[in-house]
mmCIF file of C-alpha atoms and ligand atoms in Angstrom:
data_model
loop_
_atom_site.group_PDB
_atom_site.id
_atom_site.type_symbol
_atom_site.label_atom_id
_atom_site.label_comp_id
_atom_site.label_asym_id
_atom_site.label_seq_id
_atom_site.Cartn_x
_atom_site.Cartn_y
_atom_site.Cartn_z
ATOM 1 C CA MET X 780 -44.287 20.982 32.489
ATOM 2 C CA LYS X 781 -43.118 17.865 34.085
ATOM 3 C CA THR X 782 -41.044 16.304 31.350
ATOM 4 C CA SER X 783 -39.170 19.202 30.603
ATOM 5 C CA CYS X 784 -38.264 19.245 34.414
ATOM 6 C CA LEU X 785 -36.905 15.829 34.286
ATOM 7 C CA SER X 786 -35.111 16.568 31.127
ATOM 8 C CA LEU X 787 -33.092 18.960 32.823
ATOM 9 C CA PHE X 788 -32.472 17.234 35.319
ATOM 10 C CA HIS X 789 -31.027 14.505 32.992
ATOM 11 C CA PHE X 790 -29.481 17.081 31.034
ATOM 12 C CA VAL X 791 -27.937 18.736 34.035
ATOM 13 C CA LYS X 792 -27.067 14.809 35.276
ATOM 14 C CA ILE X 793 -25.407 14.602 31.774
ATOM 15 C CA LEU X 794 -23.017 17.867 31.996
ATOM 16 C CA TYR X 795 -21.804 16.593 35.834
ATOM 17 C CA PHE X 796 -20.710 13.266 34.655
ATOM 18 C CA CYS X 797 -18.926 14.850 31.705
ATOM 19 C CA SER X 798 -16.882 16.969 34.125
ATOM 20 C CA LEU X 799 -16.010 14.042 35.992
ATOM 21 C CA MET X 800 -15.257 12.115 33.208
ATOM 22 C CA LYS X 801 -12.681 14.965 32.635
ATOM 23 C CA GLU X 802 -11.203 15.521 35.464
ATOM 24 C CA THR X 803 -7.751 15.039 35.785
ATOM 25 C CA PHE X 804 -6.553 12.809 38.059
ATOM 26 C CA ASN X 805 -3.104 13.877 39.481
ATOM 27 C CA LEU X 806 -1.303 10.983 41.275
ATOM 28 C CA GLN X 807 1.719 11.856 42.521
ATOM 29 C CA THR X 808 1.956 11.853 46.010
ATOM 30 C CA SER X 809 0.785 9.620 48.716
ATOM 31 C CA GLU X 810 -2.297 12.199 49.550
ATOM 32 C CA GLN X 811 -3.532 12.370 46.428
ATOM 33 C CA ILE X 812 -3.132 8.577 45.832
ATOM 34 C CA VAL X 813 -5.843 8.516 49.332
ATOM 35 C CA ALA X 814 -8.283 10.634 47.587
ATOM 36 C CA ALA X 815 -8.515 8.651 44.854
ATOM 37 C CA LEU X 816 -8.748 5.070 46.987
ATOM 38 C CA GLN X 817 -11.462 6.975 49.159
ATOM 39 C CA ARG X 818 -14.451 8.028 46.061
ATOM 40 C CA ARG X 819 -17.188 6.579 46.204
ATOM 41 C CA GLY X 820 -20.570 6.018 44.547
ATOM 42 C CA PRO X 821 -19.977 8.936 41.151
ATOM 43 C CA GLN X 822 -16.197 9.654 42.019
ATOM 44 C CA ALA X 823 -15.701 6.016 42.176
ATOM 45 C CA LYS X 824 -17.260 5.639 39.200
ATOM 46 C CA ALA X 825 -14.996 8.791 37.245
ATOM 47 C CA LEU X 826 -11.846 7.523 38.237
ATOM 48 C CA GLN X 827 -12.710 3.837 36.997
ATOM 49 C CA GLU X 828 -13.879 5.618 33.877
ATOM 50 C CA TYR X 829 -10.446 6.853 33.558
ATOM 51 C CA ALA X 830 -8.678 3.777 34.546
ATOM 52 C CA ARG X 831 -10.510 2.163 31.635
ATOM 53 C CA GLU X 832 -9.230 4.959 29.040
ATOM 54 C CA ILE X 833 -6.012 4.683 30.145
ATOM 55 C CA LYS X 834 -6.371 0.787 29.545
ATOM 56 C CA LEU X 835 -7.317 1.146 26.378
ATOM 57 C CA GLN X 836 -4.835 3.053 25.057
ATOM 58 C CA SER X 837 -1.987 1.930 26.224
ATOM 59 C CA VAL X 838 -2.617 -1.901 26.088
ATOM 60 C CA GLY X 839 -5.919 -2.209 24.207
ATOM 61 C CA ASN X 840 -9.191 -3.960 25.050
ATOM 62 C CA GLN X 841 -7.217 -7.864 24.657
ATOM 63 C CA VAL X 842 -7.257 -10.193 27.620
ATOM 64 C CA TYR X 843 -4.535 -12.849 27.863
ATOM 65 C CA LEU X 844 -4.768 -16.053 29.366
ATOM 66 C CA ARG X 845 -2.970 -18.203 31.936
ATOM 67 C CA GLY X 846 -3.550 -21.141 32.588
ATOM 68 C CA LEU X 847 -3.684 -21.601 36.858
ATOM 69 C CA ILE X 848 -1.971 -24.638 38.194
ATOM 70 C CA GLU X 849 -2.159 -24.606 41.892
ATOM 71 C CA TYR X 850 -0.140 -27.683 41.996
ATOM 72 C CA SER X 851 0.457 -28.286 45.738
ATOM 73 C CA ASN X 852 -0.147 -26.560 48.949
ATOM 74 C CA CYS X 853 2.696 -28.033 50.377
ATOM 75 C CA CYS X 854 4.075 -25.454 52.326
ATOM 76 C CA SER X 855 7.168 -24.317 55.299
ATOM 77 C CA LYS X 856 5.715 -21.009 55.516
ATOM 78 C CA SER X 857 2.544 -20.187 57.737
ATOM 79 C CA CYS X 858 1.846 -16.919 56.933
ATOM 80 C CA TYR X 859 -0.924 -15.588 59.109
ATOM 81 C CA TYR X 860 -3.844 -15.265 56.362
ATOM 82 C CA CYS X 861 -3.300 -18.492 54.198
ATOM 83 C CA GLY X 862 -5.683 -20.933 54.481
ATOM 84 C CA ILE X 863 -2.522 -23.596 52.912
ATOM 85 C CA ARG X 864 -0.545 -22.144 56.080
ATOM 86 C CA GLY X 865 1.909 -25.126 57.246
ATOM 87 C CA GLY X 866 0.464 -24.707 60.554
ATOM 88 C CA ASN X 867 -2.829 -25.431 59.250
ATOM 89 C CA PRO X 868 -3.266 -29.118 60.684
ATOM 90 C CA GLN X 869 -7.208 -29.292 58.622
ATOM 91 C CA VAL X 870 -5.385 -29.121 55.052
ATOM 92 C CA HIS X 871 -4.754 -32.438 53.305
ATOM 93 C CA ARG X 872 -1.828 -31.883 51.397
ATOM 94 C CA TYR X 873 -1.480 -32.493 47.927
ATOM 95 C CA THR X 874 1.238 -32.590 44.798
ATOM 96 C CA VAL X 875 -0.235 -33.325 41.538
ATOM 97 C CA SER X 876 1.879 -36.034 39.401
ATOM 98 C CA THR X 877 4.132 -35.085 36.752
ATOM 99 C CA GLU X 878 1.538 -36.749 34.266
ATOM 100 C CA GLU X 879 -1.550 -34.523 35.495
ATOM 101 C CA THR X 880 0.507 -31.453 35.311
ATOM 102 C CA LEU X 881 1.035 -32.015 31.777
ATOM 103 C CA GLU X 882 -1.972 -32.581 31.423
ATOM 104 C CA ALA X 883 -3.285 -29.916 32.344
ATOM 105 C CA ALA X 884 -0.206 -27.808 30.470
ATOM 106 C CA ARG X 885 -1.132 -29.763 27.181
ATOM 107 C CA PHE X 886 -4.948 -28.753 27.529
ATOM 108 C CA ALA X 887 -3.664 -25.296 28.299
ATOM 109 C CA TYR X 888 -1.541 -25.514 24.621
ATOM 110 C CA GLU X 889 -4.237 -27.297 22.926
ATOM 111 C CA ASN X 890 -7.040 -24.498 23.460
ATOM 112 C CA GLY X 891 -4.650 -21.278 22.227
ATOM 113 C CA PHE X 892 -4.167 -20.509 26.479
ATOM 114 C CA GLY X 893 -0.629 -19.372 25.690
ATOM 115 C CA SER X 894 0.587 -19.198 28.768
ATOM 116 C CA ILE X 895 0.339 -21.450 32.353
ATOM 117 C CA VAL X 896 0.989 -20.445 35.958
ATOM 118 C CA LEU X 897 2.677 -22.908 38.125
ATOM 119 C CA GLN X 898 1.797 -22.033 41.641
ATOM 120 C CA ALA X 899 2.519 -23.913 45.061
ATOM 121 C CA GLY X 900 3.512 -23.602 48.784
ATOM 122 C CA GLU X 901 7.498 -22.772 49.595
ATOM 123 C CA ARG X 902 9.311 -25.711 49.192
ATOM 124 C CA ASN X 903 13.618 -25.309 49.183
ATOM 125 C CA ASP X 904 14.842 -29.120 49.404
ATOM 126 C CA LYS X 905 16.982 -30.229 46.452
ATOM 127 C CA ALA X 906 14.005 -32.953 45.053
ATOM 128 C CA TYR X 907 11.351 -30.873 44.910
ATOM 129 C CA THR X 908 13.933 -27.500 42.596
ATOM 130 C CA GLN X 909 14.790 -30.676 40.551
ATOM 131 C CA GLN X 910 11.329 -31.745 40.600
ATOM 132 C CA ILE X 911 10.878 -28.225 39.186
ATOM 133 C CA GLU X 912 13.605 -28.236 36.809
ATOM 134 C CA LYS X 913 12.967 -31.658 35.055
ATOM 135 C CA LEU X 914 8.411 -30.764 34.536
ATOM 136 C CA LEU X 915 9.067 -26.652 33.222
ATOM 137 C CA LEU X 916 11.668 -28.448 30.782
ATOM 138 C CA ASP X 917 9.152 -31.282 29.572
ATOM 139 C CA ILE X 918 6.298 -28.443 29.839
ATOM 140 C CA ASP X 919 8.407 -26.985 26.813
ATOM 141 C CA LYS X 920 9.009 -30.285 24.613
ATOM 142 C CA ILE X 921 5.853 -31.109 25.230
ATOM 143 C CA SER X 922 4.538 -27.296 23.907
ATOM 144 C CA LYS X 923 6.787 -27.110 21.488
ATOM 145 C CA GLY X 924 8.517 -24.605 23.156
ATOM 146 C CA GLU X 925 5.197 -21.976 22.471
ATOM 147 C CA LEU X 926 3.889 -22.169 25.886
ATOM 148 C CA GLY X 927 4.813 -19.173 28.353
ATOM 149 C CA ILE X 928 5.898 -20.433 32.105
ATOM 150 C CA THR X 929 5.117 -17.816 34.777
ATOM 151 C CA LEU X 930 6.106 -19.256 38.150
ATOM 152 C CA SER X 931 4.827 -18.349 41.953
ATOM 153 C CA LEU X 932 6.706 -20.955 44.539
ATOM 154 C CA GLY X 933 7.886 -18.727 46.801
ATOM 155 C CA GLU X 934 11.198 -17.658 48.183
ATOM 156 C CA GLN X 935 14.402 -19.305 46.406
ATOM 157 C CA ASN X 936 17.603 -18.937 45.736
ATOM 158 C CA ARG X 937 20.095 -17.321 42.957
ATOM 159 C CA SER X 938 20.115 -21.064 42.228
ATOM 160 C CA THR X 939 17.593 -22.220 41.683
ATOM 161 C CA LEU X 940 15.565 -19.231 40.273
ATOM 162 C CA LEU X 941 18.435 -19.155 37.230
ATOM 163 C CA ARG X 942 18.610 -23.060 37.204
ATOM 164 C CA TRP X 943 14.354 -22.219 36.017
ATOM 165 C CA LYS X 944 14.924 -20.095 34.518
ATOM 166 C CA GLN X 945 16.744 -21.928 32.223
ATOM 167 C CA ALA X 946 14.961 -24.420 31.992
ATOM 168 C CA GLY X 947 12.286 -22.123 30.067
ATOM 169 C CA ALA X 948 10.092 -19.782 33.241
ATOM 170 C CA LYS X 949 10.016 -16.412 32.253
ATOM 171 C CA ARG X 950 8.453 -15.237 34.546
ATOM 172 C CA TYR X 951 7.870 -15.029 38.579
ATOM 173 C CA LEU X 952 5.276 -13.887 40.676
ATOM 174 C CA LEU X 953 6.302 -12.736 44.531
ATOM 175 C CA ARG X 954 3.142 -10.905 46.167
ATOM 176 C CA ILE X 955 4.397 -8.583 48.519
ATOM 177 C CA GLU X 956 1.748 -8.326 49.997
ATOM 178 C CA ALA X 957 2.136 -5.996 52.109
ATOM 179 C CA SER X 958 4.873 -3.709 51.337
ATOM 180 C CA ASP X 959 5.055 -1.674 55.497
ATOM 181 C CA PRO X 960 7.236 -3.564 56.743
ATOM 182 C CA THR X 961 5.537 -3.276 60.245
ATOM 183 C CA LEU X 962 2.323 -4.373 57.992
ATOM 184 C CA TYR X 963 4.556 -7.373 57.361
ATOM 185 C CA ALA X 964 5.345 -8.398 60.273
ATOM 186 C CA LYS X 965 1.436 -8.289 61.425
ATOM 187 C CA LEU X 966 0.829 -10.841 58.565
ATOM 188 C CA HIS X 967 3.562 -13.031 59.092
ATOM 189 C CA PRO X 968 5.705 -15.070 62.011
ATOM 190 C CA ALA X 969 8.676 -14.707 62.909
ATOM 191 C CA ASP X 970 10.976 -16.479 60.924
ATOM 192 C CA HIS X 971 9.168 -14.382 58.271
ATOM 193 C CA SER X 972 11.647 -11.601 56.542
ATOM 194 C CA TYR X 973 10.657 -8.637 54.381
ATOM 195 C CA GLN X 974 14.198 -7.732 53.780
ATOM 196 C CA LYS X 975 14.428 -11.574 52.106
ATOM 197 C CA ARG X 976 11.149 -11.295 50.192
ATOM 198 C CA LEU X 977 12.109 -8.102 48.642
ATOM 199 C CA GLU X 978 15.484 -8.958 47.971
ATOM 200 C CA CYS X 979 14.121 -12.365 46.692
ATOM 201 C CA ILE X 980 12.064 -9.886 44.614
ATOM 202 C CA ASP X 981 15.501 -8.069 43.531
ATOM 203 C CA LEU X 982 16.606 -11.108 42.049
ATOM 204 C CA LEU X 983 13.761 -12.246 39.711
ATOM 205 C CA LYS X 984 14.784 -9.106 38.023
ATOM 206 C CA ASP X 985 18.523 -9.534 37.985
ATOM 207 C CA LEU X 986 18.064 -12.529 36.761
ATOM 208 C CA ASN X 987 15.742 -10.978 33.803
ATOM 209 C CA TYR X 988 12.445 -12.150 34.792
ATOM 210 C CA GLN X 989 9.438 -10.226 34.330
ATOM 211 C CA VAL X 990 8.595 -9.742 37.945
ATOM 212 C CA GLY X 991 5.251 -10.145 39.659
ATOM 213 C CA THR X 992 3.995 -9.001 42.905
ATOM 214 C CA GLY X 993 1.145 -7.382 44.210
ATOM 215 C CA VAL X 994 -0.448 -7.152 47.613
ATOM 216 C CA MET X 995 -3.961 -8.245 49.720
ATOM 217 C CA ILE X 996 -6.362 -5.511 50.126
ATOM 218 C CA GLY X 997 -9.021 -5.530 53.164
ATOM 219 C CA LEU X 998 -6.581 -6.357 55.353
ATOM 220 C CA PRO X 999 -6.918 -6.289 59.433
ATOM 221 C CA PHE X 1000 -4.619 -3.622 60.528
ATOM 222 C CA GLN X 1001 -4.696 -1.439 56.828
ATOM 223 C CA THR X 1002 -4.676 2.020 56.168
ATOM 224 C CA TYR X 1003 -5.479 3.920 53.333
ATOM 225 C CA GLU X 1004 -1.724 5.337 53.333
ATOM 226 C CA ASN X 1005 -0.071 1.718 53.948
ATOM 227 C CA LEU X 1006 -2.295 1.226 50.205
ATOM 228 C CA ALA X 1007 -1.308 4.192 48.734
ATOM 229 C CA GLN X 1008 1.898 3.277 49.579
ATOM 230 C CA ASP X 1009 1.936 -0.055 48.134
ATOM 231 C CA LEU X 1010 1.541 1.926 44.466
ATOM 232 C CA LEU X 1011 4.115 3.687 45.339
ATOM 233 C CA PHE X 1012 6.160 0.461 45.807
ATOM 234 C CA PHE X 1013 5.261 -1.209 42.785
ATOM 235 C CA GLN X 1014 5.814 1.900 40.765
ATOM 236 C CA LYS X 1015 9.724 3.130 42.438
ATOM 237 C CA ARG X 1016 10.565 -1.262 42.228
ATOM 238 C CA ASP X 1017 8.916 -0.780 37.948
ATOM 239 C CA ILE X 1018 6.906 -3.675 38.814
ATOM 240 C CA ASP X 1019 5.712 -5.562 35.136
ATOM 241 C CA MET X 1020 2.366 -7.551 36.588
ATOM 242 C CA ILE X 1021 0.273 -6.528 39.468
ATOM 243 C CA GLY X 1022 -1.751 -9.492 40.802
ATOM 244 C CA MET X 1023 -4.214 -8.082 44.263
ATOM 245 C CA GLY X 1024 -7.314 -8.624 45.299
ATOM 246 C CA PRO X 1025 -9.065 -8.556 48.719
ATOM 247 C CA TYR X 1026 -8.392 -10.351 51.924
ATOM 248 C CA ILE X 1027 -10.535 -12.776 52.116
ATOM 249 C CA GLU X 1028 -10.477 -14.122 55.399
ATOM 250 C CA HIS X 1029 -10.033 -17.962 56.938
ATOM 251 C CA ALA X 1030 -11.022 -19.847 59.537
ATOM 252 C CA GLN X 1031 -8.601 -21.514 60.287
ATOM 253 C CA THR X 1032 -5.650 -19.123 60.313
ATOM 254 C CA PRO X 1033 -4.320 -16.894 63.178
ATOM 255 C CA LEU X 1034 -6.229 -13.351 61.159
ATOM 256 C CA TYR X 1035 -9.425 -14.881 61.374
ATOM 257 C CA ALA X 1036 -9.373 -13.246 65.077
ATOM 258 C CA TYR X 1037 -9.630 -10.278 63.686
ATOM 259 C CA LYS X 1038 -12.947 -10.301 61.149
ATOM 260 C CA ASP X 1039 -15.002 -8.372 62.810
ATOM 261 C CA GLN X 1040 -12.292 -5.303 62.554
ATOM 262 C CA LEU X 1041 -12.432 -6.287 58.248
ATOM 263 C CA LEU X 1042 -14.257 -3.685 55.829
ATOM 264 C CA SER X 1043 -17.498 -4.626 54.613
ATOM 265 C CA ILE X 1044 -17.633 -6.648 51.688
ATOM 266 C CA GLU X 1045 -18.849 -4.439 49.345
ATOM 267 C CA GLU X 1046 -16.412 -1.638 50.968
ATOM 268 C CA ARG X 1047 -13.332 -3.671 49.607
ATOM 269 C CA TYR X 1048 -14.990 -4.610 46.503
ATOM 270 C CA ILE X 1049 -15.013 -1.251 45.850
ATOM 271 C CA LEU X 1050 -11.435 -0.293 47.786
ATOM 272 C CA SER X 1051 -9.875 -2.924 45.552
ATOM 273 C CA LEU X 1052 -11.913 -1.644 42.327
ATOM 274 C CA ASN X 1053 -10.284 1.861 43.348
ATOM 275 C CA MET X 1054 -7.001 -0.372 43.794
ATOM 276 C CA LEU X 1055 -6.692 -1.693 40.091
ATOM 277 C CA ALA X 1056 -8.133 1.575 38.828
ATOM 278 C CA VAL X 1057 -5.053 4.155 39.799
ATOM 279 C CA LEU X 1058 -2.848 1.141 39.771
ATOM 280 C CA ARG X 1059 -3.378 1.255 35.859
ATOM 281 C CA ILE X 1060 -3.684 4.841 35.548
ATOM 282 C CA LEU X 1061 0.214 5.076 37.360
ATOM 283 C CA MET X 1062 1.325 2.007 35.302
ATOM 284 C CA PRO X 1063 0.371 2.090 32.278
ATOM 285 C CA ASP X 1064 1.882 0.098 30.076
ATOM 286 C CA ILE X 1065 1.430 -3.125 32.942
ATOM 287 C CA ASN X 1066 -0.458 -6.283 32.682
ATOM 288 C CA ILE X 1067 -3.193 -6.335 35.587
ATOM 289 C CA ALA X 1068 -4.526 -9.769 36.384
ATOM 290 C CA SER X 1069 -8.158 -9.982 37.518
ATOM 291 C CA THR X 1070 -7.506 -12.440 40.242
ATOM 292 C CA THR X 1071 -10.037 -15.167 41.643
ATOM 293 C CA ALA X 1072 -9.963 -13.447 44.767
ATOM 294 C CA MET X 1073 -12.082 -9.911 43.328
ATOM 295 C CA GLY X 1074 -14.626 -13.370 41.986
ATOM 296 C CA SER X 1075 -14.693 -14.992 45.344
ATOM 297 C CA LEU X 1076 -15.820 -11.237 46.938
ATOM 298 C CA LYS X 1077 -17.931 -10.373 43.822
ATOM 299 C CA LYS X 1078 -19.800 -12.956 41.335
ATOM 300 C CA GLU X 1079 -18.864 -9.968 39.002
ATOM 301 C CA GLY X 1080 -15.611 -8.799 40.726
ATOM 302 C CA ARG X 1081 -13.485 -10.417 37.746
ATOM 303 C CA GLU X 1082 -15.802 -9.047 34.768
ATOM 304 C CA GLU X 1083 -15.402 -5.574 36.480
ATOM 305 C CA ALA X 1084 -11.637 -5.070 37.245
ATOM 306 C CA ILE X 1085 -11.747 -6.775 33.875
ATOM 307 C CA ARG X 1086 -13.278 -3.575 32.833
ATOM 308 C CA ILE X 1087 -11.714 -0.957 34.067
ATOM 309 C CA ALA X 1088 -7.932 -2.620 34.765
ATOM 310 C CA ALA X 1089 -6.587 -5.768 34.228
ATOM 311 C CA ASN X 1090 -5.775 -7.232 30.543
ATOM 312 C CA VAL X 1091 -4.671 -11.211 32.276
ATOM 313 C CA ILE X 1092 -6.920 -13.915 33.432
ATOM 314 C CA MET X 1093 -6.185 -17.310 34.563
ATOM 315 C CA PRO X 1094 -8.483 -19.985 34.167
ATOM 316 C CA ASN X 1095 -7.969 -22.638 37.005
ATOM 317 C CA LEU X 1096 -6.599 -25.627 35.103
ATOM 318 C CA THR X 1097 -6.354 -27.877 38.490
ATOM 319 C CA PRO X 1098 -6.570 -31.410 38.033
ATOM 320 C CA PHE X 1099 -10.797 -31.758 39.878
ATOM 321 C CA SER X 1100 -9.619 -33.552 42.416
ATOM 322 C CA TYR X 1101 -6.705 -31.363 43.961
ATOM 323 C CA ARG X 1102 -8.520 -27.912 43.835
ATOM 324 C CA GLU X 1103 -10.860 -27.820 46.884
ATOM 325 C CA ASP X 1104 -7.300 -28.749 48.619
ATOM 326 C CA TYR X 1105 -6.190 -25.537 47.103
ATOM 327 C CA PHE X 1106 -8.593 -23.208 49.980
ATOM 328 C CA LEU X 1107 -6.230 -20.023 50.390
ATOM 329 C CA TYR X 1108 -9.605 -18.580 51.797
ATOM 330 C CA GLN X 1109 -13.273 -18.582 52.679
ATOM 331 C CA ASP X 1110 -15.181 -19.135 49.688
ATOM 332 C CA LYS X 1111 -13.345 -19.468 46.855
ATOM 333 C CA ILE X 1112 -14.245 -19.926 43.220
ATOM 334 C CA CYS X 1113 -13.985 -22.908 40.298
ATOM 335 C CA ILE X 1114 -13.231 -25.165 42.749
ATOM 336 C CA ASN X 1115 -16.298 -27.087 40.506
ATOM 337 C CA GLU X 1116 -15.522 -25.525 37.064
ATOM 338 C CA SER X 1117 -13.852 -28.290 34.952
ATOM 339 C CA ASN X 1118 -11.919 -26.964 31.699
ATOM 340 C CA ALA X 1119 -14.543 -26.801 29.713
ATOM 341 C CA ASP X 1120 -16.680 -24.557 31.293
ATOM 342 C CA SER X 1121 -14.060 -22.533 32.398
ATOM 343 C CA LYS X 1122 -13.353 -21.782 28.875
ATOM 344 C CA ILE X 1123 -16.710 -20.902 28.393
ATOM 345 C CA ASN X 1124 -17.174 -18.569 31.143
ATOM 346 C CA ILE X 1125 -14.184 -16.750 31.436
ATOM 347 C CA GLU X 1126 -15.467 -16.095 27.284
ATOM 348 C CA ALA X 1127 -17.819 -14.868 28.523
ATOM 349 C CA LEU X 1128 -17.061 -12.440 31.138
ATOM 350 C CA VAL X 1129 -14.767 -11.532 29.006
ATOM 351 C CA GLN X 1130 -17.336 -10.073 26.102
ATOM 352 C CA ARG X 1131 -19.634 -8.753 29.113
ATOM 353 C CA ALA X 1132 -16.555 -6.388 29.663
ATOM 354 C CA GLY X 1133 -16.656 -5.115 26.411
ATOM 355 C CA CYS X 1134 -12.599 -6.911 25.546
ATOM 356 C CA LYS X 1135 -11.212 -9.642 24.280
ATOM 357 C CA ILE X 1136 -9.547 -12.863 24.222
ATOM 358 C CA ALA X 1137 -6.395 -13.223 22.928
ATOM 359 C CA TYR X 1138 -5.997 -16.760 22.335
ATOM 360 C CA HIS X 1139 -2.448 -17.996 21.148
ATOM 361 C CA ALA X 1140 -0.411 -15.349 22.478
ATOM 362 C CA HIS X 1141 2.498 -14.963 25.229
ATOM 363 C CA GLY X 1142 1.075 -11.506 26.077
ATOM 364 C CA ASP X 1143 4.329 -10.671 27.790
ATOM 365 C CA SER X 1144 4.321 -7.085 29.691
ATOM 366 C CA HIS X 1145 5.156 -4.594 27.434
ATOM 367 C CA HIS X 1146 6.673 -2.990 30.245
ATOM 368 C CA PHE X 1147 9.397 -5.033 31.261
ATOM 369 C CA PHE X 1148 10.390 -4.260 26.927
ATOM 370 C CA ASN X 1149 10.038 -0.615 27.938
ATOM 371 C CA ARG X 1150 12.271 -1.114 31.053
ATOM 372 C CA GLN X 1151 14.170 -2.642 28.956
ATOM 373 C CA LYS X 1152 15.037 0.146 26.937
ATOM 374 C CA ARG X 1153 15.742 2.913 29.689
HETATM 375 N N1 5AD S 790 -7.474 -13.751 50.481
HETATM 376 C C1 5AD S 790 -6.958 -13.025 49.780
HETATM 377 N N2 5AD S 790 -5.530 -13.391 49.305
HETATM 378 C C2 5AD S 790 -5.102 -14.384 49.490
HETATM 379 N N3 5AD S 790 -3.968 -15.476 49.624
HETATM 380 C C3 5AD S 790 -3.681 -15.858 50.264
HETATM 381 N N4 5AD S 790 -4.365 -16.234 51.532
HETATM 382 C C4 5AD S 790 -5.257 -15.166 51.103
HETATM 383 C C5 5AD S 790 -6.604 -14.733 51.628
HETATM 384 N N5 5AD S 790 -6.397 -14.892 53.365
HETATM 385 C C6 5AD S 790 -3.017 -14.794 48.669
HETATM 386 C C7 5AD S 790 -1.584 -14.243 49.014
HETATM 387 C C8 5AD S 790 -1.096 -15.324 48.044
HETATM 388 C C9 5AD S 790 -1.380 -15.989 46.783
HETATM 389 C C10 5AD S 790 -1.462 -17.197 46.522
HETATM 390 O O1 5AD S 790 -3.256 -15.411 47.737
HETATM 391 O O2 5AD S 790 -1.770 -13.578 47.862
HETATM 392 O O3 5AD S 790 0.484 -14.462 47.233
#
């Protein structure tokens, strides 16, 4: 009697799960998206499994590597959330030497990474922009033009972005951080212009870069409605690549004062997974990164992001001695990991996610090519 009750229970459970799996997700309005983001438990699981299906159908189970070089933590901006903000006097500032940068790029090339990302705080002075241009040309040379190069170097003017493009950069990441202008203003000092950031994103598109943006999830003052609008913003702007992850506090930043108002780690984590899932459903052919912040919030975060939605991951190739100075938020991972270990760890996590690393592949955003055809 007991056995048949139990099996009946399991049967009903399976039926219930199948009905959730078959559920279609109508995600056109911001109300529908808010409802999806608020899902918890088996309902959230069903959303995430559906996103996984969409991901497998549209971009497959391949994961592309971008070797991340955190080139410099010098920054002329003072964003209220960021550990390396110009206004933090406790940061030991660095810029990686040309030789070391090229060595990291060579590691990526020789290990079949396909692409690298050069990321740094924002600087706009001529000496710096020329230095980047020279680096791009050198990287192109050592990789015989085969490494895909992504830049993540903040807001720049048209002529700089054009020169960098001509020197070999193909993709550019410029997160909007929060697409609502009022929320944006709460996260940045008054001299940071939301409008200028939007214009820069448009400029990147105009210059034919593959354009990446993104937001932080679980920020102080942020609402579910804000997050739904963020996703609609990506869609409306026809973005090719998204990097978004949880906001994580840092004691030497102004936003730390609001740490008691934040969602719990568990809540921020589930919300981040739901955001990734909805994004994949809304924009099936874009590239989505499994961010370091996901892995810093929760040990299995990067793996789970790949399982349900992401198809890009960025092994950290920053020369060892600089890593702890690129401290964007507390508990940031990959600080004590060698390049070789990072490669092994990422291979294992991608495998656990049921996916496969595509070595020697650029892994360009399908969306970028699809939007050219329209
Ligand atoms: N928590 C999470 N992400 C952060 N970033 C900066 N500070 C934080 C933080 N405290 C992200 C921003 C930036 C990227 C380089 O790192 O979104 O664009």
